[in-house]
Coordinates of C-alpha atoms and ligand atoms in Angstrom, one line a residue:
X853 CA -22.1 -32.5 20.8
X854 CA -25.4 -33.5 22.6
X855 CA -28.7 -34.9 20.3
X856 CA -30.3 -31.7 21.6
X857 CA -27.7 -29.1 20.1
X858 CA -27.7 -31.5 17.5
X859 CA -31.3 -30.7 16.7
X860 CA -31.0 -27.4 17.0
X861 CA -28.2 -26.7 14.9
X862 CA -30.4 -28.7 11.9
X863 CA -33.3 -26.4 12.7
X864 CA -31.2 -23.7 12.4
X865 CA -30.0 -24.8 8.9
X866 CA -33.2 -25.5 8.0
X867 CA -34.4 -22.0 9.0
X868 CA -33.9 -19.8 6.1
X869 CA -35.7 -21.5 3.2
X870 CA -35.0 -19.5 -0.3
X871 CA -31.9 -17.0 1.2
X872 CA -29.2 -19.8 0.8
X873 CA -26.1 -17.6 -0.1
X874 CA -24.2 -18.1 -3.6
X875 CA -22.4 -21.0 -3.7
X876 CA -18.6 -20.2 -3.9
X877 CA -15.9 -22.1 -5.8
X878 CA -15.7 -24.9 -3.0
X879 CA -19.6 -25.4 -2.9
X880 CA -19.6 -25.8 -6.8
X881 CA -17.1 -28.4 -6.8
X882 CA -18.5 -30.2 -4.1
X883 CA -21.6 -30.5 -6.2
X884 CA -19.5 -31.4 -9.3
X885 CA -20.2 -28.5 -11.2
X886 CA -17.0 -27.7 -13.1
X887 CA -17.4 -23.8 -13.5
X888 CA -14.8 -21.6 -12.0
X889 CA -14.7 -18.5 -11.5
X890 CA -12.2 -15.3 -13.1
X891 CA -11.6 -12.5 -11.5
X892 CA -14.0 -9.1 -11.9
X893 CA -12.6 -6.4 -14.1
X894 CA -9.7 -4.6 -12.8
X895 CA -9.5 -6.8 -9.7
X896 CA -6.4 -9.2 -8.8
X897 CA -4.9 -11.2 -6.2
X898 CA -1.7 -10.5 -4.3
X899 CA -0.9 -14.4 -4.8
X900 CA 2.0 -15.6 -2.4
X901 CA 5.1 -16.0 -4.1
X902 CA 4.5 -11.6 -4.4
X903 CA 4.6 -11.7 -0.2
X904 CA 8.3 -11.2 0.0
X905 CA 8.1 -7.8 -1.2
X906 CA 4.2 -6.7 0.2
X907 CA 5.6 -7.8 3.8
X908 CA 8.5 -5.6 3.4
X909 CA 6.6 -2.6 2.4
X910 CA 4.3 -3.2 5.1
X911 CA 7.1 -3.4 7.8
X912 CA 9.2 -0.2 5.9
X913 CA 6.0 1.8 6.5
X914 CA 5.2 0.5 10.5
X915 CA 8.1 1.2 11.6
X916 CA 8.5 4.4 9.7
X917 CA 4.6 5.2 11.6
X918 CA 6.6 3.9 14.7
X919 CA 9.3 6.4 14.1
X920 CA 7.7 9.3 13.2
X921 CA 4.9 9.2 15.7
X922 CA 1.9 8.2 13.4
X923 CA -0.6 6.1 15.3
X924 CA -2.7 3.7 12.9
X925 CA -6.1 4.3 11.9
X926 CA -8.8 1.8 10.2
X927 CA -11.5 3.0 8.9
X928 CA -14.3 1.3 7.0
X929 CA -14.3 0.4 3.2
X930 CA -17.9 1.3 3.0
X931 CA -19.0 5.2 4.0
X932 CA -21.8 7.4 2.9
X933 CA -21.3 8.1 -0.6
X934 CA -21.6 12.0 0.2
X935 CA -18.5 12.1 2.2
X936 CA -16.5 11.5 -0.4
X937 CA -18.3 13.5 -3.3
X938 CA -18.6 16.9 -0.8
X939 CA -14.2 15.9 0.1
X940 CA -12.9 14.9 -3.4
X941 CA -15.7 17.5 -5.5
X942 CA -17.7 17.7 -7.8
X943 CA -16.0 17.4 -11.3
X944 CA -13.1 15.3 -10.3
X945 CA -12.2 12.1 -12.2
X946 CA -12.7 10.1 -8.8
X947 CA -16.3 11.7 -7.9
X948 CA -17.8 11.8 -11.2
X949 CA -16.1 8.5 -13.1
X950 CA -14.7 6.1 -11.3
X951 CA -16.9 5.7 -7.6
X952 CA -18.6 2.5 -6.3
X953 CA -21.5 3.6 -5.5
X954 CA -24.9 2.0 -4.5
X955 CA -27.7 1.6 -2.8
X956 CA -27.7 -0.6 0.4
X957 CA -31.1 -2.5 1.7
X958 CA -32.3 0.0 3.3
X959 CA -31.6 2.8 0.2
X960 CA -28.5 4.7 1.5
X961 CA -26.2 5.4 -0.9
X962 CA -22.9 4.2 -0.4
X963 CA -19.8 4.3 -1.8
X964 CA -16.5 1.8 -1.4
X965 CA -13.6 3.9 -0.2
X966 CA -11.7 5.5 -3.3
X967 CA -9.0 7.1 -0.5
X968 CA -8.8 7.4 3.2
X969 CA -8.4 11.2 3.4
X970 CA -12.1 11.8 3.7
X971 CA -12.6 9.5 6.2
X972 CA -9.6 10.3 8.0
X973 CA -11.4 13.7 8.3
X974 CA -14.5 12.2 9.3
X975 CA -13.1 10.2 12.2
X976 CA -11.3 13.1 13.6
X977 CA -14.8 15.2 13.7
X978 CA -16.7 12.4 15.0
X979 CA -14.3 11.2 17.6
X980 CA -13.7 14.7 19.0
X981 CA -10.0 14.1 18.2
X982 CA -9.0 17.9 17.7
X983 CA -9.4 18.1 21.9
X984 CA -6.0 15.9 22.4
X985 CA -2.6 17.6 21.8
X986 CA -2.4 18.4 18.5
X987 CA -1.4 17.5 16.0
X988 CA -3.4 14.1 15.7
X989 CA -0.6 12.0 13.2
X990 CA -2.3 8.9 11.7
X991 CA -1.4 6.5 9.1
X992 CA -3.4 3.7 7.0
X993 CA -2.9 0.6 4.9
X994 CA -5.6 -0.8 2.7
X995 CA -7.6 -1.5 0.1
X996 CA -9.2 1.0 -2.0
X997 CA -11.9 1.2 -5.1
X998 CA -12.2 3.3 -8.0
X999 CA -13.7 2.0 -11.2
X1000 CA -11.2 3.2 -13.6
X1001 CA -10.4 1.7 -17.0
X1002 CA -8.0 -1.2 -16.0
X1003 CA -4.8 -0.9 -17.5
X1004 CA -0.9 -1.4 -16.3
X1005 CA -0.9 -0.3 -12.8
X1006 CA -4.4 1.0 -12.7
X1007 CA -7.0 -1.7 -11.2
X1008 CA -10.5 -1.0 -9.8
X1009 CA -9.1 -2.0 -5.9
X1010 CA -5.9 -1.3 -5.1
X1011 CA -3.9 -0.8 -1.8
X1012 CA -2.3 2.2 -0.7
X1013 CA -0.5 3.2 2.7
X1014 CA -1.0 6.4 3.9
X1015 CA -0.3 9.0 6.7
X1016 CA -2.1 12.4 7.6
X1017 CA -0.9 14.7 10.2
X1018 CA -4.4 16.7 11.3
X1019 CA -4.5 20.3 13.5
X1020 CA -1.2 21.6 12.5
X1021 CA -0.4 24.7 9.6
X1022 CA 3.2 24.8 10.3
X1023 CA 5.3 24.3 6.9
X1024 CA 7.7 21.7 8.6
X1025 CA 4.3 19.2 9.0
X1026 CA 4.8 19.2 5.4
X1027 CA 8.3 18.7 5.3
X1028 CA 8.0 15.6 7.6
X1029 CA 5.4 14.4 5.5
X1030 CA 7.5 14.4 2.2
X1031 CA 10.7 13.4 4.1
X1032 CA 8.0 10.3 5.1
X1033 CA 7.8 9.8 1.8
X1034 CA 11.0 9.8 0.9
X1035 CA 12.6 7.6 3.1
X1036 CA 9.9 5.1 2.8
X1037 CA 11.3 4.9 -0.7
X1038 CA 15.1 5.1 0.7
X1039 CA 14.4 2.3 3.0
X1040 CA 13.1 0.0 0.5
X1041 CA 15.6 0.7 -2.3
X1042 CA 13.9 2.3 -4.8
X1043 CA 15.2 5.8 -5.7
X1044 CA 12.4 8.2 -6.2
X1045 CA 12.3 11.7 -7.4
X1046 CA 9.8 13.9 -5.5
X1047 CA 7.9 16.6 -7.3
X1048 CA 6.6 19.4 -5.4
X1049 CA 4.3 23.1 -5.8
X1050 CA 1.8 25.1 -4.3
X1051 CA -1.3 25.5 -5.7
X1052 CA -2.0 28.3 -3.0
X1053 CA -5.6 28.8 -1.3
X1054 CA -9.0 28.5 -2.7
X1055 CA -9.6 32.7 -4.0
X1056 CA -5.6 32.8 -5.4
X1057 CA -6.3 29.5 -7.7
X1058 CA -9.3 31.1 -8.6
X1059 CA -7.8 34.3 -10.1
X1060 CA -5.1 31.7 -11.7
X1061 CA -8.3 29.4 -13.4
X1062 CA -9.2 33.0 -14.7
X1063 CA -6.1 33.2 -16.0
X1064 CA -5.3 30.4 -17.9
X1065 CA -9.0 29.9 -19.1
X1066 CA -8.3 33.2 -20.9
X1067 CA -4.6 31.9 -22.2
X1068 CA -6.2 28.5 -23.7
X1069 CA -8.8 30.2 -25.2
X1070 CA -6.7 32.0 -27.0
X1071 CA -4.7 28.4 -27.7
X1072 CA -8.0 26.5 -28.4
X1073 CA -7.4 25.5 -32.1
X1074 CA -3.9 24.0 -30.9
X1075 CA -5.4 21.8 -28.5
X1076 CA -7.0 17.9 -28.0
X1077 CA -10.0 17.2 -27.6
X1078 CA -9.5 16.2 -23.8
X1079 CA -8.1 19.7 -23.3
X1080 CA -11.4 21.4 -25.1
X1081 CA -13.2 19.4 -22.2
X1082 CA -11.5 20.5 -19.8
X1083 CA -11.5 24.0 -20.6
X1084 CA -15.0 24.5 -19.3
X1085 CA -14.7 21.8 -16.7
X1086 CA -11.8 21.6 -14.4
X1087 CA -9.2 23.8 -16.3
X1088 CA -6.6 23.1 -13.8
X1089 CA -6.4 19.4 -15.4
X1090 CA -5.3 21.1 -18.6
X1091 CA -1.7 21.6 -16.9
X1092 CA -1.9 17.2 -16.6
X1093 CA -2.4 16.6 -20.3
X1094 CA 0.1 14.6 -21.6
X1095 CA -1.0 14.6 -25.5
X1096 CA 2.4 15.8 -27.3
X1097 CA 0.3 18.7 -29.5
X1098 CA -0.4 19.9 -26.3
X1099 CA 3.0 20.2 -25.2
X1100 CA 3.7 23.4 -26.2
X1101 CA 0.6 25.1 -25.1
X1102 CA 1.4 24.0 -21.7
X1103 CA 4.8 25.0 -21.7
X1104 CA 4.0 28.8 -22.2
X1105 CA 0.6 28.7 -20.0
X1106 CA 0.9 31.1 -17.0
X1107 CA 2.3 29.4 -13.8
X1108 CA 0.2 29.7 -10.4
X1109 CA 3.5 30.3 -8.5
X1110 CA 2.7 34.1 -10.1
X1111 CA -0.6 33.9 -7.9
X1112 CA 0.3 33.2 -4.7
X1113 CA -0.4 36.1 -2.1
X1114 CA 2.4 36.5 0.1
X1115 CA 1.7 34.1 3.0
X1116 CA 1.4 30.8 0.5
X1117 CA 4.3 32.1 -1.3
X1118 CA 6.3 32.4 2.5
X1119 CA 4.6 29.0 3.6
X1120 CA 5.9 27.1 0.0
X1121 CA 9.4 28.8 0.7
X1122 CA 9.7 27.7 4.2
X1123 CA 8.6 24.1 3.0
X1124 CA 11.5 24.0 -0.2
X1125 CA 14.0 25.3 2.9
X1126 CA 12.9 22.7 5.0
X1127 CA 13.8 19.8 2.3
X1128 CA 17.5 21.7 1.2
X1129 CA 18.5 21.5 5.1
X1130 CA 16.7 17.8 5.2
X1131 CA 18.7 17.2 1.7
X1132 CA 15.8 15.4 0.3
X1133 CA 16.0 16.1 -3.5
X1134 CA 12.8 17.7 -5.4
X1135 CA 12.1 18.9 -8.6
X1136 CA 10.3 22.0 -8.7
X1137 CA 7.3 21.1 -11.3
X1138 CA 5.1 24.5 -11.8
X1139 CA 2.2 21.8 -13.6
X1140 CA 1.4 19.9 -10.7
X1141 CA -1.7 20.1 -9.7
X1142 CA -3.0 16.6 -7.8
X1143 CA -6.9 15.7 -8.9
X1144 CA -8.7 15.9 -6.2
X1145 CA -10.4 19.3 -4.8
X1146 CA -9.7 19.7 -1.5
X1147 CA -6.2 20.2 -1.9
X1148 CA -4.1 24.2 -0.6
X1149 CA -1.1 25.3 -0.8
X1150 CA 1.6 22.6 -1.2
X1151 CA 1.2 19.7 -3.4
X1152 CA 3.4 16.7 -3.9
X1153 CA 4.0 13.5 -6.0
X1154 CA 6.4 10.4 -6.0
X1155 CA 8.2 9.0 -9.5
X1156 CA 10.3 6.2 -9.3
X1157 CA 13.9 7.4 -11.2
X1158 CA 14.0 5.0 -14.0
X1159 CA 15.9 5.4 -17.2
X1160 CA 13.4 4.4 -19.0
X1161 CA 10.2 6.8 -17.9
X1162 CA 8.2 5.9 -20.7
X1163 CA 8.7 1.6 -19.8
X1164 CA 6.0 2.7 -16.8
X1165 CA 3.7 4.0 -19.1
X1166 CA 1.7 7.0 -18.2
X1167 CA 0.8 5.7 -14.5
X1168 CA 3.8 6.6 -13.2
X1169 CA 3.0 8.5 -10.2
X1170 CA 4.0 6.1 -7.0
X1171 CA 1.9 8.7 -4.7
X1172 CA 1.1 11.8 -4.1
X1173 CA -0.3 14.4 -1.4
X1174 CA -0.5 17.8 -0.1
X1175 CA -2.6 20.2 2.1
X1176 CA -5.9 20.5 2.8
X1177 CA -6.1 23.1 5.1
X1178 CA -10.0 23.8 5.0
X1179 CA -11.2 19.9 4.6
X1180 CA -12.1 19.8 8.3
X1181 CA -14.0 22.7 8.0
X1182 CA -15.9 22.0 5.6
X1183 CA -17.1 18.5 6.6
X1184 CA -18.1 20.2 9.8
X1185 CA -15.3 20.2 12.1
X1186 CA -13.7 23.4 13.8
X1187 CA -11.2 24.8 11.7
X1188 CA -7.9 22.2 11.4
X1189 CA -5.3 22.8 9.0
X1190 CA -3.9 19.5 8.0
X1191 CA -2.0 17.3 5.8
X1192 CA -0.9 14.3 4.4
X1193 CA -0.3 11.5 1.1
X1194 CA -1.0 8.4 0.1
X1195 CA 1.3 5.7 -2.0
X1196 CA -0.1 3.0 -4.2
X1197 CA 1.6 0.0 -3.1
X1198 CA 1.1 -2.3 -6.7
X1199 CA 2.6 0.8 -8.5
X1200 CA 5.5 0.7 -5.8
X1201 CA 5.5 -3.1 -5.6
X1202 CA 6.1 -3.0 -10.0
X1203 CA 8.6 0.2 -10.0
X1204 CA 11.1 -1.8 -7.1
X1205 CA 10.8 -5.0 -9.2
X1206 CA 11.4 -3.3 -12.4
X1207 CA 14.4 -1.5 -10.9
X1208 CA 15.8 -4.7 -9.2
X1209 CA 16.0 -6.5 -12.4
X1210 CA 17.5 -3.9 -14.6
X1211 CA 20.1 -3.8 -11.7
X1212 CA 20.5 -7.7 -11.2
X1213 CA 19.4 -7.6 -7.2
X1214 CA 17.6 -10.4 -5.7
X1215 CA 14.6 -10.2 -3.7
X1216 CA 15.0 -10.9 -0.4
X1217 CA 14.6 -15.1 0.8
X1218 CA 13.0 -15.7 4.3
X1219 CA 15.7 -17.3 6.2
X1220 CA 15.5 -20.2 8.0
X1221 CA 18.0 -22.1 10.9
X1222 CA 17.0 -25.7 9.5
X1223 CA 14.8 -28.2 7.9
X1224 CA 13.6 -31.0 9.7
X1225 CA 13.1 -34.3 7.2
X1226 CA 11.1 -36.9 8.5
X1227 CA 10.9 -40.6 7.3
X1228 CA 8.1 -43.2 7.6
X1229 CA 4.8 -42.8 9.6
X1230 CA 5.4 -42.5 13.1
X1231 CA 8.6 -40.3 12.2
X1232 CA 6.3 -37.8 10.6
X1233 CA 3.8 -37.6 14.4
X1234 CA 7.0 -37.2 16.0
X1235 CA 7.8 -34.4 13.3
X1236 CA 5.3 -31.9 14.2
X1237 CA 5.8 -32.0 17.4
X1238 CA 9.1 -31.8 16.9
X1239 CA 8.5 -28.5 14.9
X1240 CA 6.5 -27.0 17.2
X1241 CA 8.5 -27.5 20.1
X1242 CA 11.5 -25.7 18.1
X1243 CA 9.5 -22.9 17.0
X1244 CA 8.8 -22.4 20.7
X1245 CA 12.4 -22.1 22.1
X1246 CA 12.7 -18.9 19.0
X1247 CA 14.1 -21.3 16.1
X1248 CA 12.8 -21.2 12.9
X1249 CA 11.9 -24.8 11.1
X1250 CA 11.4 -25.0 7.3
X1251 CA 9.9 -28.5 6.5
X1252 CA 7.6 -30.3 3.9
X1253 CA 5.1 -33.5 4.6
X1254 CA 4.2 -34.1 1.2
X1255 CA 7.9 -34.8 0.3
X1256 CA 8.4 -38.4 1.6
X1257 CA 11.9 -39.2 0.2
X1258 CA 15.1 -38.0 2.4
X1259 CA 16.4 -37.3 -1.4
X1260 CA 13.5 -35.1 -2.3
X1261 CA 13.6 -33.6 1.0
X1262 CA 17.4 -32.9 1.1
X1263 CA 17.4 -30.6 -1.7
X1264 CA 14.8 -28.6 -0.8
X1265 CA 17.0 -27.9 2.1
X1266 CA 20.0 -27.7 -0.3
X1267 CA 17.8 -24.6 -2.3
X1268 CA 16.6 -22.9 0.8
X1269 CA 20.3 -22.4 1.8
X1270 CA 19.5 -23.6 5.1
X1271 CA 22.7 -24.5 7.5
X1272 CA 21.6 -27.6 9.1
X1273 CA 18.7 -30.3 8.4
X1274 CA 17.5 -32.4 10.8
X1275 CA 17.0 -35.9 9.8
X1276 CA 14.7 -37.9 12.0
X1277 CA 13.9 -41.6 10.7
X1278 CA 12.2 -44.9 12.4
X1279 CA 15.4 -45.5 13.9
X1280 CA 15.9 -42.4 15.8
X1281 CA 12.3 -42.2 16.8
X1282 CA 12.8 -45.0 18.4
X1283 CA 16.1 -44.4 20.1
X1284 CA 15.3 -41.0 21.0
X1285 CA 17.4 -39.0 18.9
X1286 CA 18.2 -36.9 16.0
X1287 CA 20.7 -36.9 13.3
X1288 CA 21.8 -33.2 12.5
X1289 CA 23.4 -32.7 9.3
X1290 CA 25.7 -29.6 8.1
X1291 CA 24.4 -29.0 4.9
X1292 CA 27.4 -27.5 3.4
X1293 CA 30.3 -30.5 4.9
X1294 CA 27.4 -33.3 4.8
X1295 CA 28.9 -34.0 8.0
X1296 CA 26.3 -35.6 10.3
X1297 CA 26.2 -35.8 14.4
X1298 CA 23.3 -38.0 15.7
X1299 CA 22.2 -36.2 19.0
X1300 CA 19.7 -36.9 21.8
X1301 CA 16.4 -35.0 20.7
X1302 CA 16.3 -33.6 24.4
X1303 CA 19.4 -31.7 23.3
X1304 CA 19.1 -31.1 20.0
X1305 CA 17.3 -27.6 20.7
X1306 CA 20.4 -26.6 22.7
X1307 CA 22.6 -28.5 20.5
X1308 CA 21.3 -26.4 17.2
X1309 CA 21.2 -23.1 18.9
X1310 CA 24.7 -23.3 19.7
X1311 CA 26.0 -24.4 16.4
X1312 CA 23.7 -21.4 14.9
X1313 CA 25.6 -19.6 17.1
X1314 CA 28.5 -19.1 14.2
X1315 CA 26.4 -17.5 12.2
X1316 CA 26.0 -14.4 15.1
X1317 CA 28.5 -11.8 13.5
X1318 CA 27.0 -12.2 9.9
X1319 CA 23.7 -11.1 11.5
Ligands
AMP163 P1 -4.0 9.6 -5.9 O1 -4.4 10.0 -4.6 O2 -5.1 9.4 -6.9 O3 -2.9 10.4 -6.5 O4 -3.4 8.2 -5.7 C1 -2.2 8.0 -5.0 C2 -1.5 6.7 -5.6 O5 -2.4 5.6 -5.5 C3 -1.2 6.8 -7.0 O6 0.0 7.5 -7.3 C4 -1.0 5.3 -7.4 O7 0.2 4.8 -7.0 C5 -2.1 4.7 -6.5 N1 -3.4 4.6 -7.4 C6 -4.3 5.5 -7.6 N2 -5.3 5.0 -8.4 C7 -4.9 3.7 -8.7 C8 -5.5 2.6 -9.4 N3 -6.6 2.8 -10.1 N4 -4.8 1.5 -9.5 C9 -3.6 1.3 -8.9 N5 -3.0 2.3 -8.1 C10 -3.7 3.5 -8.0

């Protein structure tokens, strides 16, 4: 760097006197301050050694998108705050309890995501996207935020993967969408149970609120207080309490299946037919309601099968969906009937690990074709390149410079389960070579290191039919 840009970059430094940012973690300990820092409320980190199982869930759902014709979508974390109260409503847990909301500098009030529905809906408005060939099929993967009282599998951000098909009222968009859902599940191991209903159109769910306002009144004294609450405020949450006193309440309340008009009633049929000739299994579960307001017709959620349902605790909802025919509408769009669900990935991530142990299957190991131990200084610059050259020709390399002993080094080969380590000392470097040892005879061949490359490949090569 010249003096000039020198000076300039120290001017620049120098430029901001009073708006230094907070000093992180690093900062503090560079200053030999010992604080450190926890974690906010309800936040956590997906640390590492969890990757083996978030990667897979990541690839099950691409290459389901890839399958099924989904094209990804990534929206922001931060939208008007509005979008989300005038989507979810007015009186839902998510609008009223558990939003991030704020003010920005410049006073617009904001919110951090709490789904990706709204903003799905959003996008396809803005961008004009109801002039391609419909319908538009997106999916998602990300973080969202509610501020929820943390507990087991509720946190204040989470991640969930989801896919919306927009412009489309045909019954089989639902179908794909909960065969989605389903084999996501299927692919990754984890048998799920899928619950489904309809909770018909806006003026039928009306006349059914009328309904069972009337039939809890006549229940109050039976019921919590929760359910007292919700009797004036979102009665349709009455059908979610799970308070045991209220158990039997529920159980005789009137069913909205009763106030469908003919056309939900045909559309919910053709959906159920649909999954029978798809022979995804569902339960039929008259209660189901889903929280959020925007929500017609058919409604869905995702339980892992576990025989334990109460070991999950009362979060036990993997994901859920549905219709939401009008949504578009009524954010501003031109009419587009549409659909879709989200999963929550740590609820997923916790139900497959749970269900793995009780049934004694490992997760899966990343797998590699050798490791290369390296002895002494200039066999550890030789190393690298070494590496790298490997990893070019397509070969995979596991290998660790802090471990300086070939004993040390050797067994973390020996508990990686790799085939073949590749031992290169002062010797070799200096002869040009390699000593490649089978891990499982101890048998080792030394070979030039122009060859070992084509020398590896083809002893790898045994392995092709266990592939
Ligand atoms: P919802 O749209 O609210 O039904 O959420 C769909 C899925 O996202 C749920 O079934 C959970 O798996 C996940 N989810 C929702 N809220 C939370 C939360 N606070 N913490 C963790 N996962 C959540």
């Amino acid at each position: 760097m010249s003096k000039q840009k020198i000076k300039e970059k120290k001017k620049i430094v120098k430029a901001k006197p009073g708006k230094e940012k907070p000093r992180t973690d690093a900062a503090a300990a560079n200053t030999g301050n010992k604080k450190t820092y926890a974690l906010l409320r309800g936040m956590h980190d997906v640390l590492p050694r969890e990757e083996k199982y978030w990667k897979n869930f990541y690839h099950t759902a691409e290459h389901l998108a890839e399958h099924f014709q989904f094209s990804r979508i990534e929206t922001p974390l931060l939208e008007e705050a509005n979008l989300f109260i005038r989507s979810i409503g007015k009186g839902t847990d998510v609008v009223d309890k558990e939003m991030y909301v704020f003010e920005d500098r410049d006073g617009n009030k904001v919110a951090l995501r709490p789904e990706v529905t709204a903003s799905a809906v959003r996008a396809y408005i803005m961008h004009g996207m109801w002039n391609m060939t419909q319908p538009v099929k997106m999916w998602y993967w990300g973080q969202m935020f509610r501020y929820d009282r943390p507990q087991a599998g509720r946190y204040r951000q989470f991640f969930q993967v989801g896919f919306e098909t927009l412009g489309d009222a045909d019954p089989v968009v639902d179908a794909e969408l909960i065969l989605l859902a389903h084999n996501f599940y299927k692919d990754l191991g984890l048998p799920v149970e899928i619950h489904v209903n309809s909770i018909g159109l806006p003026e039928e769910r009306q006349k059914y609120k009328t309904a069972l306002v009337e039939y809890y009144r006549s229940k109050r004294s039976y019921l919590c207080d929760d359910c007292k609450q919700r009797l004036n405020k979102n009665p349709l949450r009455l059908l979610d309490c799970k308070q045991e006193r209220c158990q039997p309440v529920k159980e005789d309340a009137p069913q909205i299946i009763d106030w469908l008009e003919e056309e939900s009633k045909n559309h919910f049929m053709k959906v159920l037919e649909y999954l029978d000739e798809l022979a995804v299994p569902y339960v039929l579960r008259s209660t189901l309601v889903r929280g959020l307001d925007y929500y017609t017709r058919t409604v869905f959620e995702v339980y892992p099968v576990v025989s334990d349902v109460n070991a999950l605790g009362a979060q036990s909802a993997l994901g859920g969906g549905g219709r939401y025919d009008l949504l578009v509408q009524e954010m501003g769009g031109r009419p587009s009937p549409a659909a879709g669900f989200s999963l929550g990935i740590e609820r997923s991530v916790s139900a497959l690990k749970q269900y793995m142990d009780a049934n004694q299957i490992k997760p899966p190991v990343q797998k590699f074709d050798a490791y290369l131990a390296q002895l002494g200084d200039q066999a550890r610059r030789r190393a690298l390149k070494a590496i790298n050259d490997l990893r070019n020709s397509g070969l995979k390399i596991d290998y660790n410079f802090s471990k300086n002993s070939l004993k040390s080094q050797l067994e973390a080969a020996n508990s990686l389960q790799v085939p073949y380590a590749l031992i290169l000392g002062q010797k070799e470097v200096q002869d040009g070579t390699v000593i490649i040892r089978d891990m499982e005879s101890g048998v080792q061949e030394i070979v030039d290191q122009k060859k070992v490359e084509n020398v590896l490949k083809k002893k790898l090569s045994r392995f092709d039919d266990d592939k």
